[in-house]
Coordinates of C-alpha atoms in Angstrom, one line a residue:
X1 CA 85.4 68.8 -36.7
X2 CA 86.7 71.3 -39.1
X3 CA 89.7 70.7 -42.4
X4 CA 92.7 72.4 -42.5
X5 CA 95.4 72.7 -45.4
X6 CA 98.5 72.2 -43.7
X7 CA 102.6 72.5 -44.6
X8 CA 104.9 71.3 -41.9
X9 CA 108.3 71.9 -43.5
X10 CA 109.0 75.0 -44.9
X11 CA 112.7 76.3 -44.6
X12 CA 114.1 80.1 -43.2
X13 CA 116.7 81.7 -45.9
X14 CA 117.0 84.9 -43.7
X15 CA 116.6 86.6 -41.0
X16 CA 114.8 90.1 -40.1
X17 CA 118.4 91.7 -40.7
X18 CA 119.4 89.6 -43.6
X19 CA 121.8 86.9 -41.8
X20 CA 121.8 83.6 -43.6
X21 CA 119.6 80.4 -41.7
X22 CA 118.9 78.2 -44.8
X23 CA 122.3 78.8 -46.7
X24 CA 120.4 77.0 -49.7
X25 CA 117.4 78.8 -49.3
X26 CA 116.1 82.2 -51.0
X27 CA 116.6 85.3 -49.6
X28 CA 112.9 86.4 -49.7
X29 CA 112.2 83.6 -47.0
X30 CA 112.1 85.4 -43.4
X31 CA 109.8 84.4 -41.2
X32 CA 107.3 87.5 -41.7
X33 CA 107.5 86.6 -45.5
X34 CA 106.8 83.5 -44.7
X35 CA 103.7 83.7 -43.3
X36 CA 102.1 86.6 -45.3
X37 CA 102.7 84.5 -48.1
X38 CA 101.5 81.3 -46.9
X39 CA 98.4 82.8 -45.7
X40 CA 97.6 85.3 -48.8
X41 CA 98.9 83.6 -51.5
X42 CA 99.1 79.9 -50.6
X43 CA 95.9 79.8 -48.5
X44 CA 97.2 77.4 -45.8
X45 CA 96.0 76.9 -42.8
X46 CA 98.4 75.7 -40.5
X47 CA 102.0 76.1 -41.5
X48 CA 105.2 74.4 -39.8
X49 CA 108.2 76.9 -39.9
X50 CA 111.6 75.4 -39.5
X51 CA 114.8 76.9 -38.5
X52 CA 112.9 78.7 -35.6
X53 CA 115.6 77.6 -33.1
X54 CA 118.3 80.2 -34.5
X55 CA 118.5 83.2 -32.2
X56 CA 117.3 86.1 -34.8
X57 CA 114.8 84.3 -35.8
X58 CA 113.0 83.5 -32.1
X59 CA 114.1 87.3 -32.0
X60 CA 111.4 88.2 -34.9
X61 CA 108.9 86.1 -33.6
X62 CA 109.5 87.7 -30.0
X63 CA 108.9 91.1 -31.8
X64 CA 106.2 89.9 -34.0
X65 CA 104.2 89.1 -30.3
X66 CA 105.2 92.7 -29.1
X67 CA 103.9 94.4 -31.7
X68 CA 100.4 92.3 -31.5
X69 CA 101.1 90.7 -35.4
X70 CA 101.2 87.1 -33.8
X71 CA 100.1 85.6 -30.2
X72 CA 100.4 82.5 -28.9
X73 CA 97.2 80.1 -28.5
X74 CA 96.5 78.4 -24.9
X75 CA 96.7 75.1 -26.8
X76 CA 100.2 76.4 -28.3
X77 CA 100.9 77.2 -32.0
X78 CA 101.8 81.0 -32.8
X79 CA 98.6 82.7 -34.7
X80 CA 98.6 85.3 -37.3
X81 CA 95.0 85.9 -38.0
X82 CA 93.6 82.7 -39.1
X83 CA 97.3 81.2 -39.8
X84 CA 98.8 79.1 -37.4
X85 CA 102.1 78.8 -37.1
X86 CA 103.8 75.4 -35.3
X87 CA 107.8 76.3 -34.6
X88 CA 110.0 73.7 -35.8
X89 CA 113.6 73.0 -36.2
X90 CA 115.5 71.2 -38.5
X91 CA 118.4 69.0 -37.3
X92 CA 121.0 66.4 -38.9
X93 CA 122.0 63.2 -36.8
X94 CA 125.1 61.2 -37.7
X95 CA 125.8 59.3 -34.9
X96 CA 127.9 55.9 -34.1
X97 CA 124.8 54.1 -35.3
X98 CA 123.7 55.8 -38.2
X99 CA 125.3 54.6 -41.6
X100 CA 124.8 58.1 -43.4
X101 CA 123.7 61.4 -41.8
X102 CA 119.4 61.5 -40.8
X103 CA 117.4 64.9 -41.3
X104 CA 114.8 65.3 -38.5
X105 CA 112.2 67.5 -37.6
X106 CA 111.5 68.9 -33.7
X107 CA 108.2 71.1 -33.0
X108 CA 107.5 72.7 -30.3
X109 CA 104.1 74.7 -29.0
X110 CA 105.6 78.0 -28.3
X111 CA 108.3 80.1 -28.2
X112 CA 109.6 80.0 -24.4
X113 CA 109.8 75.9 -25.5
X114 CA 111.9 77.0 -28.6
X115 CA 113.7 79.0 -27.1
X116 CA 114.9 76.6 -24.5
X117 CA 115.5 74.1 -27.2
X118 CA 117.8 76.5 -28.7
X119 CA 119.6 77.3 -25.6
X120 CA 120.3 73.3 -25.1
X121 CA 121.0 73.0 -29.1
X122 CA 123.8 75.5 -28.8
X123 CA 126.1 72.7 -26.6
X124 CA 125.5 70.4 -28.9
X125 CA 126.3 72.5 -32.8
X126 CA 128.9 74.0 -33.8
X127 CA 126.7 77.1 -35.3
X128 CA 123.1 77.7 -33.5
X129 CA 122.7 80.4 -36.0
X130 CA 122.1 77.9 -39.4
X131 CA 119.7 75.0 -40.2
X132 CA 119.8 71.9 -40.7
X133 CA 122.9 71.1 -38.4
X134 CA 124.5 68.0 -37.6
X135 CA 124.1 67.7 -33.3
X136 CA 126.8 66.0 -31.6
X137 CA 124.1 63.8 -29.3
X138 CA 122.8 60.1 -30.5
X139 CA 119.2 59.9 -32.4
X140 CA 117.7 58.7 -28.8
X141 CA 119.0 61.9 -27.3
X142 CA 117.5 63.7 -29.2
X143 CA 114.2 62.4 -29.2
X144 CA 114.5 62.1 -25.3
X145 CA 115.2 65.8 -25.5
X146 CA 112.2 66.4 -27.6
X147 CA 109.4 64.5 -25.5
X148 CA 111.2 66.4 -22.4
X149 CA 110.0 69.4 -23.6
X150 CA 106.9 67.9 -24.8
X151 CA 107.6 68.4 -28.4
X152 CA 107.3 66.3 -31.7
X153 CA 109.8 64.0 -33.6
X154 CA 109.4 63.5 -37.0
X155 CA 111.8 61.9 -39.6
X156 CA 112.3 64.0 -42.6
X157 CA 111.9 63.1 -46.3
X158 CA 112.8 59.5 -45.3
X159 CA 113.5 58.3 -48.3
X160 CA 115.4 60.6 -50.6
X161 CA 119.0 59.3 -51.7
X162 CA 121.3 61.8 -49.2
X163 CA 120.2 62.6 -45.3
X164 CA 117.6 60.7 -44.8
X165 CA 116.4 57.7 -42.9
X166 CA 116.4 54.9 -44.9
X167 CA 118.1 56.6 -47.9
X168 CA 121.6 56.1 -46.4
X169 CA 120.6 56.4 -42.6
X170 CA 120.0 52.9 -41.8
X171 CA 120.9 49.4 -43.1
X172 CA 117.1 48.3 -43.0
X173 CA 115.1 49.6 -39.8
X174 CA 114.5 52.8 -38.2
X175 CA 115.1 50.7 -34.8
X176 CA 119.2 50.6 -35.8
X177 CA 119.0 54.3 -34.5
X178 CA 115.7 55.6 -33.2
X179 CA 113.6 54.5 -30.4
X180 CA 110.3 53.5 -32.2
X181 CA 108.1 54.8 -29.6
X182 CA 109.1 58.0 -29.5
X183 CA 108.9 58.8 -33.4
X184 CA 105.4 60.8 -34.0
X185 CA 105.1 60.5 -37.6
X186 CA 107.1 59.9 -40.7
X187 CA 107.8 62.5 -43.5
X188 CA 107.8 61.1 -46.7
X189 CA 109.3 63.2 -49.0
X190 CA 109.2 63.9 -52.3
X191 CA 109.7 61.0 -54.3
X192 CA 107.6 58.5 -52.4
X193 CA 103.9 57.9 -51.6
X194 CA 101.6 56.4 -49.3
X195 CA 101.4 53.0 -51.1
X196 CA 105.3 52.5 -51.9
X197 CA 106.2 53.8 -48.3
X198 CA 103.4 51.2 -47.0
X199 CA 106.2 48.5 -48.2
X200 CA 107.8 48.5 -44.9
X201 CA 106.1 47.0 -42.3
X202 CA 107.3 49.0 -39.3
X203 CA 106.1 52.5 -40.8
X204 CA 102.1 50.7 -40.7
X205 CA 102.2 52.4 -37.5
X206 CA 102.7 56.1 -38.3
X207 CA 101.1 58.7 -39.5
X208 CA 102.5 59.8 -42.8
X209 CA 102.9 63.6 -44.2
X210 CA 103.6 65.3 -47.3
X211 CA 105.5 68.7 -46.4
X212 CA 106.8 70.6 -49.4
X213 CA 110.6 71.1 -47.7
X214 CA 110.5 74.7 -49.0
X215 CA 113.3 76.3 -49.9
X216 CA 111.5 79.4 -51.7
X217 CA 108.3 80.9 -51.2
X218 CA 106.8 79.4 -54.5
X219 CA 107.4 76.3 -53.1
X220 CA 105.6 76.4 -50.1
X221 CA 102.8 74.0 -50.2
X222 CA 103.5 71.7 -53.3
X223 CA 103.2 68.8 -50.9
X224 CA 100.8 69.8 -48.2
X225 CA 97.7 67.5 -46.1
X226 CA 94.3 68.1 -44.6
X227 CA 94.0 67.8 -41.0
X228 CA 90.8 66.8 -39.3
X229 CA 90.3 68.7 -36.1
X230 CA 88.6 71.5 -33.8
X231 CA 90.7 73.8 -33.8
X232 CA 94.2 75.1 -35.4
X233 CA 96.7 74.4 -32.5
X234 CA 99.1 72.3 -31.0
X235 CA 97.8 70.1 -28.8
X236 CA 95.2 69.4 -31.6
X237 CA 97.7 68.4 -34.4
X238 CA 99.7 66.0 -31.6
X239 CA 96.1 64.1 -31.5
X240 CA 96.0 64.2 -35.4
X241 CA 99.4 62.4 -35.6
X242 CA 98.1 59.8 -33.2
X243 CA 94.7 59.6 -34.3
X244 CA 93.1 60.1 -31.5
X245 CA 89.8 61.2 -30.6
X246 CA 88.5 61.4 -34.2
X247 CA 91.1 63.8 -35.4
X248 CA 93.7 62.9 -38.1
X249 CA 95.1 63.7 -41.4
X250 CA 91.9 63.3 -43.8
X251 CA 94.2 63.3 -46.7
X252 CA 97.6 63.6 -48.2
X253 CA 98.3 65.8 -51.3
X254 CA 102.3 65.3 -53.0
X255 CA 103.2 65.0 -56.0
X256 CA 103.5 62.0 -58.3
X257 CA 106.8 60.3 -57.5
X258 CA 107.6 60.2 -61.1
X259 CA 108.0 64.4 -60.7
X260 CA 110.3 63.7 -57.6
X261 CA 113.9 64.1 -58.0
X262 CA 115.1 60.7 -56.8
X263 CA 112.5 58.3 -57.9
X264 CA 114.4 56.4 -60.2
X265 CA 117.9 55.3 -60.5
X266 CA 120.1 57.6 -62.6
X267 CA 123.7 57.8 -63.8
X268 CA 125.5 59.8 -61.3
X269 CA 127.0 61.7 -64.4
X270 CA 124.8 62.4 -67.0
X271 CA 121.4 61.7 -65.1
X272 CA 120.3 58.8 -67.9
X273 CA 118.7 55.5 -66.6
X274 CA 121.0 53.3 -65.1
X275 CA 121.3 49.9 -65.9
X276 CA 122.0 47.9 -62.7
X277 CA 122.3 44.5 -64.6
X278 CA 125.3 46.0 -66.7
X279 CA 126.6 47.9 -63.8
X280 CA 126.9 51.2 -66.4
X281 CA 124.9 53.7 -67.6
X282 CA 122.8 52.8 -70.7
X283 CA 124.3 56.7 -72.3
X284 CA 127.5 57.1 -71.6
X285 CA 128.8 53.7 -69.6
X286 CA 129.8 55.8 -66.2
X287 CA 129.9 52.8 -63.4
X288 CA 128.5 55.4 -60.6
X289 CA 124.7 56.3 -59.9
X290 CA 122.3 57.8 -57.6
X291 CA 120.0 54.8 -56.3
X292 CA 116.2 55.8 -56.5
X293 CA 113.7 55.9 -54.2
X294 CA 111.8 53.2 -56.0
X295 CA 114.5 51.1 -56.4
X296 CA 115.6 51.3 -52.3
X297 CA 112.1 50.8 -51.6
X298 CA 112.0 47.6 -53.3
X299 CA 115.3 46.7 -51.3
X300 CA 113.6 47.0 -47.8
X301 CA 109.9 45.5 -48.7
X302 CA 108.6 43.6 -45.9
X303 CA 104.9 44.2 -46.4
X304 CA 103.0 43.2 -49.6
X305 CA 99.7 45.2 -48.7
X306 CA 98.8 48.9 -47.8
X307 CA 97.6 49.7 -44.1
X308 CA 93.7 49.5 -44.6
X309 CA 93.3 52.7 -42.5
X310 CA 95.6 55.2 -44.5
X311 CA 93.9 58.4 -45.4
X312 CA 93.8 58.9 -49.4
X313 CA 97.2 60.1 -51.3
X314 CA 96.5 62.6 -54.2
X315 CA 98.8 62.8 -56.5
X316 CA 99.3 66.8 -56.6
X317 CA 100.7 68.5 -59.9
X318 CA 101.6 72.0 -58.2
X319 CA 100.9 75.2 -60.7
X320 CA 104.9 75.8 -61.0
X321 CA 105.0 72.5 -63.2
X322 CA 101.8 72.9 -65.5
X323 CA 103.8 74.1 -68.8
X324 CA 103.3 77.5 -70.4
X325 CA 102.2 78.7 -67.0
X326 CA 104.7 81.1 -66.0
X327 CA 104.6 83.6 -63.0
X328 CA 103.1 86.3 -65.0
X329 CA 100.0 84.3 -65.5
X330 CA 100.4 82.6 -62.1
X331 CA 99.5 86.2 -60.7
X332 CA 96.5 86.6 -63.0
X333 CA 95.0 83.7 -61.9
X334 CA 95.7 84.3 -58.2
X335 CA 94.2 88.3 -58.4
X336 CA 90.6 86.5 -59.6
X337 CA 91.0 83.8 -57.4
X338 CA 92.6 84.2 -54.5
X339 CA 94.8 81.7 -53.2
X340 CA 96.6 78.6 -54.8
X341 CA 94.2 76.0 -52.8
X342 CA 91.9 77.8 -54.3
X343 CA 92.6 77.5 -57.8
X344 CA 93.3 73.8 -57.4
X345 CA 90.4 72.4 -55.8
X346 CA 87.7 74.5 -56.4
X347 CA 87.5 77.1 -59.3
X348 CA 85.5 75.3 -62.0
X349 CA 87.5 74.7 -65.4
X350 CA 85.3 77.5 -67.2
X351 CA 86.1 80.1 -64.9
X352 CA 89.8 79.0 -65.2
X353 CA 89.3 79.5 -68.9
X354 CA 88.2 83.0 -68.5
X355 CA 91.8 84.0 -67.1
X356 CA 93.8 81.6 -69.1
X357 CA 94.2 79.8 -72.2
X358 CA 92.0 76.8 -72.7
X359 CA 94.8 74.4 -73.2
X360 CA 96.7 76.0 -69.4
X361 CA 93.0 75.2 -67.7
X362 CA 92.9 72.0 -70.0
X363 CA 96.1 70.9 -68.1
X364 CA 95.2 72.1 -64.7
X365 CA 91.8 69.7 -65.0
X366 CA 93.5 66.7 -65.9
X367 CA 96.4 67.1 -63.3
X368 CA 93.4 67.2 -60.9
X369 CA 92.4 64.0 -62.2
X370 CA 95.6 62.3 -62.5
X371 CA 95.5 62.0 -66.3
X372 CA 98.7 64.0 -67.0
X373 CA 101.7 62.2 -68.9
X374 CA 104.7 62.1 -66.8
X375 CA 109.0 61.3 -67.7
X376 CA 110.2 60.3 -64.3
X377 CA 112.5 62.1 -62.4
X378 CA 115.9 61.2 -60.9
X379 CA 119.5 61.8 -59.7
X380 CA 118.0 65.3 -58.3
X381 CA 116.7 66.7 -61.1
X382 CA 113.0 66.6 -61.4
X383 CA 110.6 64.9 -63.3
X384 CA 108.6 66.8 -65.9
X385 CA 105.1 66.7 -67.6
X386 CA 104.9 65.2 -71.1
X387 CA 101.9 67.2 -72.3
X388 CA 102.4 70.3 -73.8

């Protein structure tokens, strides 16, 4: 068995000819972008691409095959060089069940699949051409569509405050709107970890990952996992999500839920704590907030105790958030090193020193460790690092 870094959410801002996908997300993100940078500069191995169902962008990828950048593995996933790429789409259900709209994630092994996806999607949106639509079918549909084609269903950033699963999605169980045995593992966002998630009883049975939901290149890979298999493909990252046959995700690198944006409850207004036993915020007494992830979590607790066989969550600091370490000095580091993975887990503190200041390589060693002093993030803004 080999170990893979691995990114399953990472968002299209345009296509080949400049036509918005991601409204929200950066211009710089097409798909060929995309995957240079993810391979170059990231140094991931495996990479989940969503917004592949839009016509120009299956379009690129088509080309991409013509002109011999990518090809398509027997066990399915797209390859460019060592880089696999796993098509995905991004999709928004709101049916009669739901209580707030649910973000999902659909992958598929190729681009004949995708393609077909897309062609059935196009009945069902009002605009095949942008991400992150709602579908006009129920939750089950969808998922019966996916396993149809033989694809994957996964539950997107379940816990964040607005589109999510059990942020507004559901009163209290994923059951009130999907069918349990056709989920293949749960996303858990940015806000959450593997110990708070492990709250709820009916996600024991699922694999968890920690996608960075990428909106800009320099986001790619702030939440990423390692995957324990043969081989980059497919087929082999379906058996990871099940566990089966000794392959899995080894271990699960996101950030520290106090740097999410919705781990704590915040006024709606000025983004101070809210107090919930007053009903006002503690700054400036506005009655409306955005609830936190922690706080919803505690809502739904059903399970005092943390699935014994979870893989370890490490609580990632991504270089973007180490103060005084701006892009200038990003680059620096990545000519003598190589790739971001690289400079995270294994250039040794006094090499870093050599390329930066002592106090920026200072900072990068104890985020490895977990020793950095974190304010808590909320009401969508991040959290930030105390240390400076």
């Amino acid at each position: 068995m080999k170990q893979y870094f691995a990114d399953f959410h990472i968002h299209i801002g345009r296509t080949f000819t400049g036509k918005p996908v991601k409204i929200t997300g950066a211009k710089s993100l097409t798909f060929t972008n995309i995957i240079k940078h993810a391979r170059n500069e990231k140094g991931l191995d495996i990479v989940g691409i969503i917004d592949c169902h839009s016509p120009e962008v299956i379009l690129e990828m088509e080309g991409l095959i013509e002109e011999g950048t990518l090809s398509e593995h027997r066990d399915g996933g797209l390859q460019y060089g060592d880089l696999t790429i796993i098509p995905g789409s991004e999709l928004e259900i709101y049916d009669e069940k739901c209580k707030g709209p649910i973000h999902v994630l659909c992958f598929f092994s190729s681009i004949s699949i995708m393609k077909e996806f897309s062609g059935w999607l196009s009945d069902y949106l009002k605009n095949i051409t942008l991400s992150s639509q709602r579908i006009y079918v129920s939750g089950q549909m969808l998922q019966k569509k996916v396993k149809e084609l033989n694809g994957l269903f996964i539950p997107a950033h379940v816990f964040t405050p607005f589109k999510s699963l059990f942020g507004k999605g559901v009163q209290r169980s994923l059951t009130e709107v999907f069918d349990p045995e056709l989920i293949d593992a749960v996303e858990l966002g940015l806000s959450a970890d593997t110990v708070m998630a492990d709250q709820i009883g009916e996600l024991h049975r699922y694999t968890f990952l920690t996608n960075s939901d990428a909106h800009s290149l320099k986001k790619i890979a702030r939440e990423y996992q390692i995957l324990q298999i043969e081989e980059p493909t497919f087929e082999e990252l379906r058996k990871a999500l099940a566990g089966a046959d000794n392959r899995k995700v080894k271990a699960n690198y996101g950030l520290d839920p106090l740097l999410g944006k919705y781990h704590q409850t915040v006024c709606s207004e000025c983004f101070s704590p809210y107090d919930a036993d007053k009903g006002v915020c503690k700054q400036c007494n506005h009655p409306k907030f955005v609830k936190g992830v922690a706080d919803r979590i505690s809502e739904l607790k059903t399970a005092g105790e943390t699935s014994m066989d979870r893989p370890p969550y490490i609580h990632q600091v991504p270089l973007e958030f180490i103060p005084g370490l701006g892009p200038k000095m990003l680059e620096k580091l990545l000519n003598h090193f190589g790739t971001e993975m690289a400079i995270l887990h294994n250039v040794q503190l006094s090499e870093l020193s050599r390329v930066v200041p002592a106090k920026i390589a200072g900072l990068i060693g104890r985020a490895r460790e977990g020793k950095l002093n974190l304010k808590a993030g909320g009401g969508g803004k991040y959290g930030k690092i105390a240390d400076s």
